PDB file of C-alpha atoms in Angstrom:
ATOM      1  CA  UNK A   1     103.542 112.950  86.632  1.00 51.00           C
ATOM      2  CA  UNK A   2     104.464 115.215  83.725  1.00 58.00           C
ATOM      3  CA  UNK A   3     105.890 117.811  86.133  1.00 55.00           C
ATOM      4  CA  UNK A   4     108.016 115.264  88.026  1.00 56.00           C
ATOM      5  CA  UNK A   5     110.872 115.135  85.483  1.00 62.00           C
ATOM      6  CA  UNK A   6     111.404 118.917  85.229  1.00 62.00           C
ATOM      7  CA  UNK A   7     111.196 119.229  89.026  1.00 56.00           C
ATOM      8  CA  UNK A   8     113.761 116.477  89.534  1.00 54.00           C
ATOM      9  CA  UNK A   9     116.033 118.056  86.930  1.00 62.00           C
ATOM     10  CA  UNK A  10     115.794 121.403  88.709  1.00 61.00           C
ATOM     11  CA  UNK A  11     116.533 119.808  92.085  1.00 56.00           C
ATOM     12  CA  UNK A  12     119.550 117.988  90.658  1.00 58.00           C
ATOM     13  CA  UNK A  13     120.873 121.226  89.143  1.00 59.00           C
ATOM     14  CA  UNK A  14     120.353 123.059  92.454  1.00 54.00           C
ATOM     15  CA  UNK A  15     122.129 120.270  94.322  1.00 55.00           C
ATOM     16  CA  UNK A  16     125.097 120.415  91.949  1.00 53.00           C
ATOM     17  CA  UNK A  17     125.348 124.185  92.346  1.00 52.00           C
ATOM     18  CA  UNK A  18     125.360 123.917  96.119  1.00 52.00           C
ATOM     19  CA  UNK A  19     127.942 121.137  96.422  1.00 54.00           C
ATOM     20  CA  UNK A  20     130.545 122.326  98.913  1.00 50.00           C
ATOM     21  CA  UNK A  21     134.262 122.570  98.326  1.00 48.00           C
ATOM     22  CA  UNK A  22     136.495 119.697  99.330  1.00 46.00           C
ATOM     23  CA  UNK A  23     137.306 121.366 102.660  1.00 48.00           C
ATOM     24  CA  UNK A  24     133.790 120.774 104.013  1.00 61.00           C
ATOM     25  CA  UNK A  25     133.129 117.315 105.397  1.00 74.00           C
ATOM     26  CA  UNK A  26     129.901 115.449 104.739  1.00 86.00           C
ATOM     27  CA  UNK A  27     127.975 113.619 107.460  1.00 90.00           C
ATOM     28  CA  UNK A  28     126.337 110.232 107.075  1.00 95.00           C
ATOM     29  CA  UNK A  29     123.015 109.565 108.759  1.00 95.00           C
ATOM     30  CA  UNK A  30     121.338 106.197 109.272  1.00 97.00           C
ATOM     31  CA  UNK A  31     117.613 106.508 109.817  1.00 97.00           C
ATOM     32  CA  UNK A  32     114.589 104.435 110.740  1.00 97.00           C
ATOM     33  CA  UNK A  33     111.079 105.615 110.024  1.00 97.00           C
ATOM     34  CA  UNK A  34     107.472 104.574 110.389  1.00 97.00           C
ATOM     35  CA  UNK A  35     104.682 106.385 108.548  1.00 95.00           C
ATOM     36  CA  UNK A  36     100.949 106.157 108.282  1.00 95.00           C
ATOM     37  CA  UNK A  37     100.168 106.681 104.611  1.00 90.00           C
ATOM     38  CA  UNK A  38      96.467 107.564 104.568  1.00 91.00           C
ATOM     39  CA  UNK A  39      94.392 105.044 102.539  1.00 86.00           C
ATOM     40  CA  UNK A  40      97.613 103.150 101.664  1.00 85.00           C
ATOM     41  CA  UNK A  41      98.510 101.759 105.112  1.00 90.00           C
ATOM     42  CA  UNK A  42     101.780 101.687 106.998  1.00 93.00           C
ATOM     43  CA  UNK A  43     105.258 102.313 105.657  1.00 93.00           C
ATOM     44  CA  UNK A  44     108.430 101.216 107.470  1.00 97.00           C
ATOM     45  CA  UNK A  45     111.739 102.630 106.255  1.00 97.00           C
ATOM     46  CA  UNK A  46     115.480 102.199 106.552  1.00 98.00           C
ATOM     47  CA  UNK A  47     117.353 105.192 105.093  1.00 97.00           C
ATOM     48  CA  UNK A  48     120.920 106.288 104.528  1.00 97.00           C
ATOM     49  CA  UNK A  49     121.462 110.025 104.267  1.00 96.00           C
ATOM     50  CA  UNK A  50     124.366 112.244 103.335  1.00 96.00           C
ATOM     51  CA  UNK A  51     124.438 115.919 104.298  1.00 94.00           C
ATOM     52  CA  UNK A  52     126.875 118.778 104.160  1.00 94.00           C
ATOM     53  CA  UNK A  53     126.992 122.223 105.732  1.00 91.00           C
ATOM     54  CA  UNK A  54     125.914 125.096 103.460  1.00 91.00           C
ATOM     55  CA  UNK A  55     125.998 128.245 105.576  1.00 90.00           C
ATOM     56  CA  UNK A  56     125.098 129.107 109.144  1.00 91.00           C
ATOM     57  CA  UNK A  57     122.527 126.601 110.394  1.00 93.00           C
ATOM     58  CA  UNK A  58     121.651 125.269 106.890  1.00 95.00           C
ATOM     59  CA  UNK A  59     122.586 121.791 105.709  1.00 94.00           C
ATOM     60  CA  UNK A  60     121.846 120.232 102.317  1.00 96.00           C
ATOM     61  CA  UNK A  61     121.704 116.524 101.714  1.00 96.00           C
ATOM     62  CA  UNK A  62     119.931 113.565 100.309  1.00 96.00           C
ATOM     63  CA  UNK A  63     118.537 110.337 101.628  1.00 96.00           C
ATOM     64  CA  UNK A  64     117.638 107.050 100.020  1.00 96.00           C
ATOM     65  CA  UNK A  65     116.695 103.639 101.276  1.00 97.00           C
ATOM     66  CA  UNK A  66     114.119 100.917 101.292  1.00 97.00           C
ATOM     67  CA  UNK A  67     110.514 101.016 102.481  1.00 95.00           C
ATOM     68  CA  UNK A  68     108.280  98.076 103.358  1.00 95.00           C
ATOM     69  CA  UNK A  69     104.647  98.714 102.401  1.00 92.00           C
ATOM     70  CA  UNK A  70     102.685  95.827 103.983  1.00 92.00           C
ATOM     71  CA  UNK A  71      99.171  96.802 102.835  1.00 88.00           C
ATOM     72  CA  UNK A  72     100.338  97.126  99.227  1.00 83.00           C
ATOM     73  CA  UNK A  73     102.397  93.922  99.662  1.00 88.00           C
ATOM     74  CA  UNK A  74     105.444  95.499  98.065  1.00 90.00           C
ATOM     75  CA  UNK A  75     108.675  97.413  98.604  1.00 93.00           C
ATOM     76  CA  UNK A  76     109.524 101.002  97.822  1.00 93.00           C
ATOM     77  CA  UNK A  77     112.676 103.028  97.316  1.00 95.00           C
ATOM     78  CA  UNK A  78     112.398 106.485  98.908  1.00 96.00           C
ATOM     79  CA  UNK A  79     114.739 109.114  97.448  1.00 97.00           C
ATOM     80  CA  UNK A  80     114.679 112.651  98.853  1.00 97.00           C
ATOM     81  CA  UNK A  81     116.580 115.909  98.662  1.00 97.00           C
ATOM     82  CA  UNK A  82     116.778 117.325 102.213  1.00 97.00           C
ATOM     83  CA  UNK A  83     117.264 120.910 103.385  1.00 97.00           C
ATOM     84  CA  UNK A  84     117.823 120.984 107.171  1.00 96.00           C
ATOM     85  CA  UNK A  85     117.848 124.032 109.439  1.00 96.00           C
ATOM     86  CA  UNK A  86     119.421 123.434 112.879  1.00 93.00           C
ATOM     87  CA  UNK A  87     117.998 125.608 115.653  1.00 93.00           C
ATOM     88  CA  UNK A  88     119.575 126.328 119.051  1.00 87.00           C
ATOM     89  CA  UNK A  89     121.860 123.266 119.023  1.00 84.00           C
ATOM     90  CA  UNK A  90     119.035 120.843 119.904  1.00 94.00           C
ATOM     91  CA  UNK A  91     116.172 121.336 117.456  1.00 97.00           C
ATOM     92  CA  UNK A  92     115.841 121.032 113.698  1.00 97.00           C
ATOM     93  CA  UNK A  93     113.413 121.793 110.893  1.00 98.00           C
ATOM     94  CA  UNK A  94     113.711 120.153 107.496  1.00 97.00           C
ATOM     95  CA  UNK A  95     112.060 120.104 104.106  1.00 98.00           C
ATOM     96  CA  UNK A  96     112.174 117.047 101.867  1.00 97.00           C
ATOM     97  CA  UNK A  97     111.214 116.482  98.255  1.00 98.00           C
ATOM     98  CA  UNK A  98     111.807 113.683  95.772  1.00 97.00           C
ATOM     99  CA  UNK A  99     110.421 110.624  94.038  1.00 96.00           C
ATOM    100  CA  UNK A 100     109.481 107.400  95.741  1.00 93.00           C
ATOM    101  CA  UNK A 101     109.710 104.311  93.575  1.00 94.00           C
ATOM    102  CA  UNK A 102     107.000 101.796  94.496  1.00 91.00           C
ATOM    103  CA  UNK A 103     107.783  98.405  92.978  1.00 88.00           C
ATOM    104  CA  UNK A 104     104.961  96.351  91.408  1.00 80.00           C
ATOM    105  CA  UNK A 105     102.347  99.083  91.619  1.00 70.00           C
ATOM    106  CA  UNK A 106     100.219 100.746  88.981  1.00 78.00           C
ATOM    107  CA  UNK A 107     102.082 104.024  89.483  1.00 80.00           C
ATOM    108  CA  UNK A 108     105.774 103.247  89.957  1.00 87.00           C
ATOM    109  CA  UNK A 109     107.039 106.814  90.536  1.00 92.00           C
ATOM    110  CA  UNK A 110     105.239 108.762  93.247  1.00 93.00           C
ATOM    111  CA  UNK A 111     105.942 112.361  94.187  1.00 95.00           C
ATOM    112  CA  UNK A 112     106.944 112.960  97.816  1.00 96.00           C
ATOM    113  CA  UNK A 113     107.175 116.247  99.725  1.00 97.00           C
ATOM    114  CA  UNK A 114     107.350 116.623 103.501  1.00 97.00           C
ATOM    115  CA  UNK A 115     108.133 118.904 106.411  1.00 98.00           C
ATOM    116  CA  UNK A 116     109.961 117.494 109.441  1.00 97.00           C
ATOM    117  CA  UNK A 117     110.873 118.789 112.856  1.00 98.00           C
ATOM    118  CA  UNK A 118     112.492 117.257 115.899  1.00 98.00           C
ATOM    119  CA  UNK A 119     115.124 117.222 118.581  1.00 98.00           C
ATOM    120  CA  UNK A 120     118.822 116.302 118.456  1.00 95.00           C
ATOM    121  CA  UNK A 121     121.013 114.988 121.242  1.00 94.00           C
ATOM    122  CA  UNK A 122     124.586 114.415 120.161  1.00 91.00           C
ATOM    123  CA  UNK A 123     124.528 112.024 117.215  1.00 93.00           C
ATOM    124  CA  UNK A 124     120.903 110.929 117.811  1.00 96.00           C
ATOM    125  CA  UNK A 125     117.835 112.680 116.461  1.00 97.00           C
ATOM    126  CA  UNK A 126     114.114 112.025 116.885  1.00 98.00           C
ATOM    127  CA  UNK A 127     111.393 113.789 114.978  1.00 98.00           C
ATOM    128  CA  UNK A 128     108.033 113.912 113.289  1.00 98.00           C
ATOM    129  CA  UNK A 129     107.373 114.244 109.576  1.00 97.00           C
ATOM    130  CA  UNK A 130     104.198 115.489 107.901  1.00 98.00           C
ATOM    131  CA  UNK A 131     103.964 115.193 104.156  1.00 97.00           C
ATOM    132  CA  UNK A 132     102.399 113.960 100.974  1.00 96.00           C
ATOM    133  CA  UNK A 133     103.262 110.880  98.959  1.00 92.00           C
ATOM    134  CA  UNK A 134     101.042 110.631  95.898  1.00 91.00           C
ATOM    135  CA  UNK A 135      98.129 110.057  96.114  1.00 90.00           C
ATOM    136  CA  UNK A 136      97.671 110.646  99.885  1.00 93.00           C
ATOM    137  CA  UNK A 137      99.097 112.509 102.921  1.00 96.00           C
ATOM    138  CA  UNK A 138     101.551 110.862 105.321  1.00 96.00           C
ATOM    139  CA  UNK A 139     102.352 111.255 108.996  1.00 97.00           C
ATOM    140  CA  UNK A 140     105.410 109.622 110.510  1.00 97.00           C
ATOM    141  CA  UNK A 141     108.177 109.406 113.079  1.00 98.00           C
ATOM    142  CA  UNK A 142     111.930 109.329 112.437  1.00 97.00           C
ATOM    143  CA  UNK A 143     114.919 108.124 114.438  1.00 97.00           C
ATOM    144  CA  UNK A 144     118.373 108.957 113.120  1.00 96.00           C
ATOM    145  CA  UNK A 145     122.012 108.425 114.018  1.00 97.00           C
ATOM    146  CA  UNK A 146     124.678 110.726 112.527  1.00 93.00           C
ATOM    147  CA  UNK A 147     128.182 109.355 111.931  1.00 89.00           C
TER     148      UNK A 147
END
């Protein structure tokens, strides 16, 4: 937990350095997700993401939303910095990192890091995500729609 603040500060600084000029348009992405959070149960998410083109196939963005955690009988707020690499027009790889805020739990801020991959078809995308949300690993599916 002591390393979370410096890491978040570094990510924020990196994000500010990589903000594109006004000539580059940002994309909005609405996403649905379902995860199995080992030893913590299921997690169902609704996310809104913003991303912008960096260079070549790289895109930088962020996502935030709400997560329903039925086994913990609470809600969470996932917040992630996303680096996406688009491959061959149809496939993508992405890395995500950020805090998840779990309301009414003993540990409110939980570190999250994940690797995702999937397929894109026009504005729709479908993928898998493998990661870690403190204190356990996660495995999930994602469905997204880009505006």
